[in-house]
mmCIF file of C-alpha atoms in Angstrom:
data_model
loop_
_atom_site.group_PDB
_atom_site.id
_atom_site.type_symbol
_atom_site.label_atom_id
_atom_site.label_comp_id
_atom_site.label_asym_id
_atom_site.label_seq_id
_atom_site.Cartn_x
_atom_site.Cartn_y
_atom_site.Cartn_z
ATOM 1 C CA MET A 1 0.000 0.000 0.000
ATOM 2 C CA LYS A 2 1.306 3.409 -0.987
ATOM 3 C CA ILE A 3 1.276 6.112 1.661
ATOM 4 C CA GLN A 4 -0.283 9.426 0.596
ATOM 5 C CA ARG A 5 1.458 12.528 1.932
ATOM 6 C CA ILE A 6 0.246 16.111 1.971
ATOM 7 C CA THR A 7 2.979 18.108 0.277
ATOM 8 C CA TYR A 8 3.319 21.858 -0.162
ATOM 9 C CA LEU A 9 5.069 23.281 -3.216
ATOM 10 C CA SER A 10 6.089 26.820 -4.139
ATOM 11 C CA LEU A 11 5.849 27.818 -7.816
ATOM 12 C CA GLY A 12 7.303 30.968 -9.329
ATOM 13 C CA THR A 13 7.795 32.483 -12.783
ATOM 14 C CA ASN A 14 9.007 35.771 -14.256
ATOM 15 C CA GLN A 15 9.326 35.019 -17.981
ATOM 16 C CA GLY A 16 6.766 34.822 -20.773
ATOM 17 C CA ASP A 17 3.070 34.396 -19.987
ATOM 18 C CA ARG A 18 3.384 33.982 -16.241
ATOM 19 C CA ILE A 19 -0.260 32.967 -15.687
ATOM 20 C CA GLU A 20 0.009 30.290 -18.382
ATOM 21 C CA ASN A 21 3.340 29.075 -16.943
ATOM 22 C CA LEU A 22 1.755 28.581 -13.512
ATOM 23 C CA GLN A 23 -1.370 26.935 -14.945
ATOM 24 C CA ASN A 24 0.723 24.538 -17.066
ATOM 25 C CA ALA A 25 2.824 23.638 -14.025
ATOM 26 C CA ILE A 26 -0.301 22.966 -11.942
ATOM 27 C CA GLN A 27 -1.683 20.695 -14.668
ATOM 28 C CA SER A 28 1.626 18.814 -15.025
ATOM 29 C CA ILE A 29 1.879 18.363 -11.267
ATOM 30 C CA ASP A 30 -1.669 17.011 -11.171
ATOM 31 C CA ASP A 31 -0.895 14.673 -14.097
ATOM 32 C CA HIS A 32 2.444 13.337 -12.816
ATOM 33 C CA ILE A 33 2.795 14.002 -9.074
ATOM 34 C CA GLY A 34 -0.598 13.775 -7.395
ATOM 35 C CA VAL A 35 -3.893 15.513 -6.818
ATOM 36 C CA VAL A 36 -3.690 19.306 -6.526
ATOM 37 C CA GLU A 37 -5.928 19.967 -3.521
ATOM 38 C CA LYS A 38 -5.450 23.728 -2.971
ATOM 39 C CA ILE A 39 -4.042 26.663 -4.940
ATOM 40 C CA SER A 40 -3.206 30.015 -3.360
ATOM 41 C CA ALA A 41 -3.869 33.391 -4.924
ATOM 42 C CA ILE A 42 -1.142 34.691 -7.236
ATOM 43 C CA TYR A 43 1.337 36.966 -5.475
ATOM 44 C CA LYS A 44 3.389 39.470 -7.466
ATOM 45 C CA THR A 45 6.822 40.228 -6.070
ATOM 46 C CA PRO A 46 10.020 41.882 -7.277
ATOM 47 C CA SER A 47 12.822 39.606 -8.428
ATOM 48 C CA TRP A 48 14.853 38.266 -5.503
ATOM 49 C CA GLY A 49 18.638 38.654 -5.483
ATOM 50 C CA PHE A 50 18.979 39.933 -9.084
ATOM 51 C CA GLU A 51 17.576 42.504 -11.535
ATOM 52 C CA GLY A 52 14.693 41.000 -13.500
ATOM 53 C CA HIS A 53 10.970 41.116 -14.208
ATOM 54 C CA ASP A 54 8.520 40.741 -11.335
ATOM 55 C CA PHE A 55 7.662 37.201 -10.274
ATOM 56 C CA PHE A 56 4.257 35.623 -9.957
ATOM 57 C CA ASN A 57 4.362 33.188 -7.016
ATOM 58 C CA ILE A 58 1.879 30.666 -5.657
ATOM 59 C CA CYS A 59 1.808 27.742 -3.268
ATOM 60 C CA ILE A 60 -0.135 24.567 -3.833
ATOM 61 C CA GLU A 61 -1.125 21.624 -1.684
ATOM 62 C CA VAL A 62 -0.676 18.246 -3.364
ATOM 63 C CA THR A 63 -1.515 14.765 -2.167
ATOM 64 C CA THR A 64 1.138 12.372 -3.473
ATOM 65 C CA HIS A 65 2.419 8.875 -2.848
ATOM 66 C CA LEU A 66 5.824 9.613 -4.417
ATOM 67 C CA LEU A 67 8.859 9.174 -2.207
ATOM 68 C CA PRO A 68 10.696 12.490 -1.589
ATOM 69 C CA GLU A 69 13.639 11.782 -3.936
ATOM 70 C CA ILE A 70 11.309 10.644 -6.727
ATOM 71 C CA LEU A 71 9.116 13.691 -6.101
ATOM 72 C CA LEU A 72 12.148 15.951 -6.511
ATOM 73 C CA SER A 73 13.313 14.325 -9.765
ATOM 74 C CA SER A 74 9.734 14.396 -11.141
ATOM 75 C CA LEU A 75 9.430 18.112 -10.362
ATOM 76 C CA LEU A 76 12.775 18.801 -12.075
ATOM 77 C CA GLU A 77 11.477 16.934 -15.153
ATOM 78 C CA ILE A 78 8.328 19.072 -15.142
ATOM 79 C CA GLU A 79 10.449 22.244 -14.932
ATOM 80 C CA ASN A 80 12.522 21.070 -17.905
ATOM 81 C CA LYS A 81 9.459 20.154 -19.988
ATOM 82 C CA LEU A 82 7.936 23.557 -19.271
ATOM 83 C CA GLY A 83 11.048 25.384 -20.483
ATOM 84 C CA ARG A 84 13.182 25.923 -17.380
ATOM 85 C CA VAL A 85 16.765 26.531 -18.435
ATOM 86 C CA ARG A 86 19.398 26.291 -15.740
ATOM 87 C CA SER A 87 22.650 28.127 -16.307
ATOM 88 C CA SER A 88 25.978 27.400 -14.710
ATOM 89 C CA ASN A 89 26.043 30.908 -13.215
ATOM 90 C CA GLU A 90 25.849 31.131 -9.464
ATOM 91 C CA GLY A 91 23.002 33.055 -7.902
ATOM 92 C CA TYR A 92 19.422 33.763 -8.886
ATOM 93 C CA GLU A 93 18.194 34.399 -12.423
ATOM 94 C CA ASN A 94 15.104 34.793 -14.584
ATOM 95 C CA ARG A 95 13.100 31.613 -14.986
ATOM 96 C CA LYS A 96 10.067 30.411 -16.860
ATOM 97 C CA ILE A 97 9.113 28.134 -13.974
ATOM 98 C CA ASP A 98 10.581 27.256 -10.613
ATOM 99 C CA ILE A 99 9.080 24.579 -8.372
ATOM 100 C CA ASP A 100 10.339 24.065 -4.825
ATOM 101 C CA ILE A 101 9.322 21.491 -2.239
ATOM 102 C CA LEU A 102 8.458 23.360 0.958
ATOM 103 C CA LEU A 103 6.962 20.707 3.238
ATOM 104 C CA ILE A 104 6.190 17.002 3.018
ATOM 105 C CA ALA A 105 3.691 16.378 5.825
ATOM 106 C CA ASP A 106 5.734 16.756 9.031
ATOM 107 C CA ALA A 107 8.905 15.200 7.585
ATOM 108 C CA VAL A 108 12.381 16.553 8.195
ATOM 109 C CA ILE A 109 14.818 15.483 5.461
ATOM 110 C CA PHE A 110 18.497 16.351 5.157
ATOM 111 C CA SER A 111 20.121 14.587 2.218
ATOM 112 C CA LYS A 112 22.632 15.580 -0.453
ATOM 113 C CA LYS A 113 19.841 16.276 -2.937
ATOM 114 C CA LEU A 114 16.947 17.429 -0.779
ATOM 115 C CA ILE A 115 16.308 19.480 2.354
ATOM 116 C CA VAL A 116 12.756 19.539 3.768
ATOM 117 C CA PRO A 117 11.393 21.801 5.082
ATOM 118 C CA HIS A 118 12.896 24.149 2.494
ATOM 119 C CA SER A 119 15.861 25.757 4.211
ATOM 120 C CA LYS A 120 15.078 29.347 3.125
ATOM 121 C CA MET A 121 11.278 29.389 3.230
ATOM 122 C CA LEU A 122 10.882 31.144 6.599
ATOM 123 C CA GLY A 123 12.822 34.180 5.339
ATOM 124 C CA ARG A 124 10.836 34.667 2.134
ATOM 125 C CA ARG A 125 7.539 36.541 2.231
ATOM 126 C CA PHE A 126 6.785 35.460 -1.375
ATOM 127 C CA VAL A 127 6.737 31.860 -0.094
ATOM 128 C CA MET A 128 5.200 32.355 3.327
ATOM 129 C CA ALA A 129 2.239 34.560 2.289
ATOM 130 C CA PRO A 130 0.759 32.104 -0.235
ATOM 131 C CA LEU A 131 1.576 29.153 2.040
ATOM 132 C CA ALA A 132 -0.130 30.814 5.010
ATOM 133 C CA GLU A 133 -3.172 31.410 2.804
ATOM 134 C CA ILE A 134 -3.675 27.682 2.088
ATOM 135 C CA ALA A 135 -2.138 26.122 5.234
ATOM 136 C CA PRO A 136 -2.211 28.657 8.095
ATOM 137 C CA MET A 137 -2.491 26.029 10.839
ATOM 138 C CA MET A 138 0.181 23.674 9.439
ATOM 139 C CA ILE A 139 3.077 23.342 11.874
ATOM 140 C CA HIS A 140 6.579 23.963 10.542
ATOM 141 C CA PRO A 141 8.377 20.804 11.714
ATOM 142 C CA ILE A 142 11.572 22.583 12.787
ATOM 143 C CA ALA A 143 10.290 25.987 13.973
ATOM 144 C CA LYS A 144 7.407 24.160 15.753
ATOM 145 C CA LYS A 145 5.089 27.070 14.944
ATOM 146 C CA GLN A 146 2.013 27.464 12.765
ATOM 147 C CA ILE A 147 2.715 28.768 9.268
ATOM 148 C CA ALA A 148 0.523 31.845 9.914
ATOM 149 C CA LEU A 149 2.728 32.741 12.892
ATOM 150 C CA CYS A 150 5.880 32.048 10.869
ATOM 151 C CA LEU A 151 4.618 34.572 8.291
ATOM 152 C CA GLN A 152 4.074 37.176 11.023
ATOM 153 C CA ASN A 153 7.675 36.610 12.153
ATOM 154 C CA CYS A 154 9.135 36.779 8.617
ATOM 155 C CA ASP A 155 11.823 39.485 8.378
ATOM 156 C CA ASP A 156 11.483 39.903 4.593
ATOM 157 C CA THR A 157 10.068 43.356 3.857
ATOM 158 C CA SER A 158 9.770 42.881 0.082
ATOM 159 C CA GLU A 159 6.796 44.403 -1.659
ATOM 160 C CA ILE A 160 4.066 41.839 -2.307
ATOM 161 C CA SER A 161 0.634 42.164 -3.901
ATOM 162 C CA ILE A 162 -2.118 39.814 -5.009
ATOM 163 C CA ILE A 163 -2.926 39.570 -8.731
ATOM 164 C CA ASN A 164 -6.623 39.692 -9.584
ATOM 165 C CA LYS A 165 -6.585 36.438 -11.612
ATOM 166 C CA LYS A 166 -7.436 32.901 -10.552
ATOM 167 C CA LEU A 167 -5.710 29.686 -11.509
ATOM 168 C CA GLN A 168 -7.850 26.635 -12.202
ATOM 169 C CA LYS A 169 -7.692 23.419 -10.236
ATOM 170 C CA PRO A 170 -7.399 20.451 -12.627
ATOM 171 C CA PHE A 171 -10.594 18.453 -12.973
ATOM 172 C CA PRO A 172 -10.396 14.769 -12.041
ATOM 173 C CA VAL A 173 -10.746 12.429 -15.005
ATOM 174 C CA SER A 174 -13.213 9.625 -14.308
#
């Protein structure tokens, strides 16, 4: 029997049709990872750590049976199929799609390829605001605090605003 885990992902884009990029990523995640249960509003934020176009960021809740390492490699495949190009340059850069694993239930994972909870999530308002919208009562497994409280304690003062567009949850195929 496969164990289903509630997993929270952060999605971001600042190239091309950003709404379409997010919607395509949601559909691919639903097709290949698991059921997309919740989708946050779209948050617009300035680029982080480099000069570039504004990002559209969301968080989603997914129910998946994939093991963490397989989840990670599947998400990287989705990024590649959707046009993510990784350069050898260090630092942040423009991207068509970026998908990060934030939380996998209450798991704490430290491996060479994967760290869960995401090591930088608590310091990023563009991650914490959409996550607090869809999972305010979820407990961060290391901070031992609710996500809503973690957002209140976030030191990031970046500008953030909600876009007046909605992304669609994929419909289950019978």
